[in-house]
CSV table of C-alpha atoms in Angstrom, one decimal:
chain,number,residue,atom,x,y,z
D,1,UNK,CA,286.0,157.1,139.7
D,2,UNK,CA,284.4,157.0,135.9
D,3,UNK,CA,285.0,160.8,135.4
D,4,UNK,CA,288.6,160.0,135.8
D,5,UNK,CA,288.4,157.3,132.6
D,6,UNK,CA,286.6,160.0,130.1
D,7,UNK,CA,288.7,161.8,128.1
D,8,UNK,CA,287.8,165.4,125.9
D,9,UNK,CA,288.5,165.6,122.6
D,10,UNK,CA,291.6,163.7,122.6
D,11,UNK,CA,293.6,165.5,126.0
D,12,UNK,CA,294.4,162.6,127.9
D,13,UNK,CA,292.3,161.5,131.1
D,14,UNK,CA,290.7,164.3,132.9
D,15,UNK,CA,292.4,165.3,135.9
D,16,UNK,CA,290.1,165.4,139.1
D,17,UNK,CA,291.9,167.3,141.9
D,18,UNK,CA,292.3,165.4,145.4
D,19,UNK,CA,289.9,166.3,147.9
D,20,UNK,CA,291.0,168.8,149.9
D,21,UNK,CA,288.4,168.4,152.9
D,22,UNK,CA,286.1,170.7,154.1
D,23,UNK,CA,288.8,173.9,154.0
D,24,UNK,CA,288.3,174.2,150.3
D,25,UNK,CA,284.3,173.8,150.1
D,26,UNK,CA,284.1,177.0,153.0
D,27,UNK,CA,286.7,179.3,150.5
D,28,UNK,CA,284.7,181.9,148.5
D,29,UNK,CA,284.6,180.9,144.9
D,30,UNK,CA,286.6,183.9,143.7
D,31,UNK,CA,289.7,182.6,146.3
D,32,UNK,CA,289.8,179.1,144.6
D,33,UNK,CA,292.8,179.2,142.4
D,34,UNK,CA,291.8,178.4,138.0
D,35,UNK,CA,287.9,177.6,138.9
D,36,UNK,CA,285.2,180.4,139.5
D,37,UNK,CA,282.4,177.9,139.6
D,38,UNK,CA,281.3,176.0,142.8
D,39,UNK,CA,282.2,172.8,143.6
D,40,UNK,CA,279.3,170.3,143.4
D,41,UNK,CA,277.9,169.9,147.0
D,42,UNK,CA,279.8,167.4,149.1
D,43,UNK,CA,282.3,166.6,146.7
D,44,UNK,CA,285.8,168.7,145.2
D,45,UNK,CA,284.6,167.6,141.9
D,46,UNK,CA,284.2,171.3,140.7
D,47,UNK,CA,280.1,171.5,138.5
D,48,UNK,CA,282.8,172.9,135.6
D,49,UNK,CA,284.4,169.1,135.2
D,50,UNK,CA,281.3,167.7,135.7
D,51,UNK,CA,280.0,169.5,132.9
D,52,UNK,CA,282.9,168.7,130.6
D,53,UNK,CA,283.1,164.7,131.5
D,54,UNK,CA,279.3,164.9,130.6
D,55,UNK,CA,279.3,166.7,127.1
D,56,UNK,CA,282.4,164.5,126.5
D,57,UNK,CA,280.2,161.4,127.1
D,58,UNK,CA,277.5,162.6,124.9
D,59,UNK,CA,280.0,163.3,122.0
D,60,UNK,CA,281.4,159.8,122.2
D,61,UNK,CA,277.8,158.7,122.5
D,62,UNK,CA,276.4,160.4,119.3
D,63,UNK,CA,279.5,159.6,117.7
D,64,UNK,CA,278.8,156.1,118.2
D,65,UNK,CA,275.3,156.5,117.5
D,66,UNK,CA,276.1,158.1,114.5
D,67,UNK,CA,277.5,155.3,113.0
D,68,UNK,CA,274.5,153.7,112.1
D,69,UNK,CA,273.0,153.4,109.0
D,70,UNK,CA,269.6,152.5,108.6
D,71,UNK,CA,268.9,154.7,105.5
D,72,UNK,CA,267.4,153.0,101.7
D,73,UNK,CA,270.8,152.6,100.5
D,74,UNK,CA,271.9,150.6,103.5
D,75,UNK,CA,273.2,146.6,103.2
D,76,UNK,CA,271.4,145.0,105.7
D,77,UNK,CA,268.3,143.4,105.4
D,78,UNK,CA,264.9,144.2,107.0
D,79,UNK,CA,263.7,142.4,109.9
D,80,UNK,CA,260.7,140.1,108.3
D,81,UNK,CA,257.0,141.2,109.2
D,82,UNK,CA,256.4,140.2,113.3
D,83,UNK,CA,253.8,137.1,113.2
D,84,UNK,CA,250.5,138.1,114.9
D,85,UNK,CA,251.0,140.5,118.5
D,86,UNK,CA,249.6,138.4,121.4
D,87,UNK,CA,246.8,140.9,121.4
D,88,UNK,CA,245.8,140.0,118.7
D,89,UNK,CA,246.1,136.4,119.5
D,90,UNK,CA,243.6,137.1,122.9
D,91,UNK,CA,241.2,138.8,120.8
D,92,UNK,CA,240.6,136.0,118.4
D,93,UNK,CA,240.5,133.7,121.3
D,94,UNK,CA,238.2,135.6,122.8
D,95,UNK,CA,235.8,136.1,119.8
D,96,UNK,CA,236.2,132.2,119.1
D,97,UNK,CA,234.6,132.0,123.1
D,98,UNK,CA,232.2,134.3,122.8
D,99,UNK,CA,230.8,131.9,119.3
D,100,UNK,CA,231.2,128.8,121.0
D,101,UNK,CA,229.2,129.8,123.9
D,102,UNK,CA,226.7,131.1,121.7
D,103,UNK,CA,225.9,128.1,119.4
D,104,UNK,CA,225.9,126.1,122.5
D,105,UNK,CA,223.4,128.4,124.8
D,106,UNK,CA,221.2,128.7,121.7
D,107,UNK,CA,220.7,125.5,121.6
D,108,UNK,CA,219.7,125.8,125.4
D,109,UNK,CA,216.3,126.6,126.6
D,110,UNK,CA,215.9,129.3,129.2
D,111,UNK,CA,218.9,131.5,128.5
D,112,UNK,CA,218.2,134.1,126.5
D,113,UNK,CA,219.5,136.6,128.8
D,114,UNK,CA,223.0,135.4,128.2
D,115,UNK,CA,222.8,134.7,124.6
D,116,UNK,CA,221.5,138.7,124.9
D,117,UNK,CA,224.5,139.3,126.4
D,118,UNK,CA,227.0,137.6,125.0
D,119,UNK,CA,225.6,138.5,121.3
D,120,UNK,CA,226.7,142.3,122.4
D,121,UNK,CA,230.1,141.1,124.3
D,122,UNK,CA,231.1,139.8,121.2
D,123,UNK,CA,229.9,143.2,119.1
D,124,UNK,CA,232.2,145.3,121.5
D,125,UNK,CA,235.0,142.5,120.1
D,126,UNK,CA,234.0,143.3,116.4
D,127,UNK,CA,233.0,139.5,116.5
D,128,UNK,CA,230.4,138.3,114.1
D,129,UNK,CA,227.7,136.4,115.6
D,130,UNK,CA,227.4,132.5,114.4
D,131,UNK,CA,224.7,132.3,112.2
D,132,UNK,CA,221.2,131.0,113.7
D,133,UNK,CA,221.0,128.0,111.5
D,134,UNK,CA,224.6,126.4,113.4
D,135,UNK,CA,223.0,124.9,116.7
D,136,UNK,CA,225.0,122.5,119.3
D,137,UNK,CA,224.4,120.0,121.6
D,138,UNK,CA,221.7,121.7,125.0
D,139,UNK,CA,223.5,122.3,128.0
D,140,UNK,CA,222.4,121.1,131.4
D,141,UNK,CA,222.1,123.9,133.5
D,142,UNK,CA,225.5,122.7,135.7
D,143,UNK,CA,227.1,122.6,132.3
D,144,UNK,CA,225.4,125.8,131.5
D,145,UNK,CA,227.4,127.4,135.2
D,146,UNK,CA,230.5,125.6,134.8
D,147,UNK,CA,231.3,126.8,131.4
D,148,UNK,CA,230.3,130.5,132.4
D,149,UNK,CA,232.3,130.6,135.2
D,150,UNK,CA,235.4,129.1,133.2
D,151,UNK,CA,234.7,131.8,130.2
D,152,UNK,CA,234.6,134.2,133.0
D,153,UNK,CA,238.2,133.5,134.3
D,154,UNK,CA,239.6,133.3,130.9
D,155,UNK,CA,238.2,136.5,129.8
D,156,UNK,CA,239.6,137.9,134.0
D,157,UNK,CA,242.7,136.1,132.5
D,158,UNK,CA,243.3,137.8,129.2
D,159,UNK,CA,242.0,141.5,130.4
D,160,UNK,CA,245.4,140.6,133.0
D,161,UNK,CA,248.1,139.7,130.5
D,162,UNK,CA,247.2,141.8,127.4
D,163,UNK,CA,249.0,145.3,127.1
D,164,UNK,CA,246.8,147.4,125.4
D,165,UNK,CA,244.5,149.1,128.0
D,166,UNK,CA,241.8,149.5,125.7
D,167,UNK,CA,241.2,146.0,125.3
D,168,UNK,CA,241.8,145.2,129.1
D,169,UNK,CA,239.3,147.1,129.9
D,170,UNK,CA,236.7,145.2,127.0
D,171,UNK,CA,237.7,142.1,128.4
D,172,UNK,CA,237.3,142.9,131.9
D,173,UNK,CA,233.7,144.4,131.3
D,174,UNK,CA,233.3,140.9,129.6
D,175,UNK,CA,234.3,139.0,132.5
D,176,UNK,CA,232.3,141.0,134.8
D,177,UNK,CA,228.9,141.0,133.2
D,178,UNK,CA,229.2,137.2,132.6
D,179,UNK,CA,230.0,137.0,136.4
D,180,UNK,CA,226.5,139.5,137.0
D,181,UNK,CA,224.3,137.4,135.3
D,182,UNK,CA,221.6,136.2,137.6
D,183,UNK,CA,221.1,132.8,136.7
D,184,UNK,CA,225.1,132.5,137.7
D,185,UNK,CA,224.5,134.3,140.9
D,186,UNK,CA,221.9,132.4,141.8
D,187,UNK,CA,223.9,128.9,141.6
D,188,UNK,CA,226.8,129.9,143.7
């Protein structure tokens, strides 16, 4: 039993009683010989030892704790700055799809509605929109589906492995209006 490896303050292993069966557990308290508190239910483990093991385990755990030294005159060195959190990381990405798609649907005849959209997807990133005079290549309108639907998973994608919930939700909204456009519905 671990109670019986704790020690208090120095006395030696504690000393946990045999089980007397069922005899002792019906005896009033006040009949029990050097214990007036209960026994814990089920066991002859009196709540008194119980007590003691656990305020003797949180001594030696402070005590180890307090060991530490993390103060300004301490000798070891500070962890270096964490590169970018992958949050970070999905937000940039995202931003950087969001502009693609952008330059390459202005370029496009016919979809205004999604350069609309994702003009205001990419405001609710804190993106900034690529600048009118930086056109691509027109998409055919299967191109125009294909890479939709493939921004759309990625966007499902990162809304699923980033951990602030915040941004989970942004980039799930994201996902889903690209999905509600009609000229997507339409073509499945």
């Amino acid at each position: 039993m671990l109670l019986s490896l704790l020690t208090i303050a120095g006395a030696g292993p504690l000393a946990i009683p045999p089980y007397d069966g069922w005899e002792r557990a019906r005896k009033p308290v006040a009949e029990r010989p050097g214990d007036r508190v209960a026994s814990v239910s089920g066991s002859g483990v009196s709540r008194r030892l119980v007590l003691r093991a656990g305020g003797a385990a949180g001594a030696l755990g402070a005590g180890l704790l307090g060991g530490c030294d993390l103060g300004p005159g301490s000798d070891s060195q500070p962890v270096a700055s964490p590169s970018p959190d992958a949050d970070q990381r999905i937000v940039e990405a995202a931003r950087a799809e969001l502009s693609t798609l952008l330059v390459r649907l202005s370029a496009t005849g016919g979809t205004a509605s999604l350069v609309a959209c994702h003009r205001a997807q990419l405001a609710a990133l804190q993106g900034r929109a690529p600048s009118p005079t930086r056109t691509g290549r027109p998409l055919r309108p299967a191109q125009v589906v294909t890479r939709e639907r493939r921004a759309a998973e990625r966007f499902t994608h990162w809304a699923i492995t980033c951990r602030n919930g915040d941004l989970a939700r942004v980039l799930a909204s994201v996902a889903a209006g690209i999905r509600m456009q009609s000229g997507l519905r339409e073509a499945s």
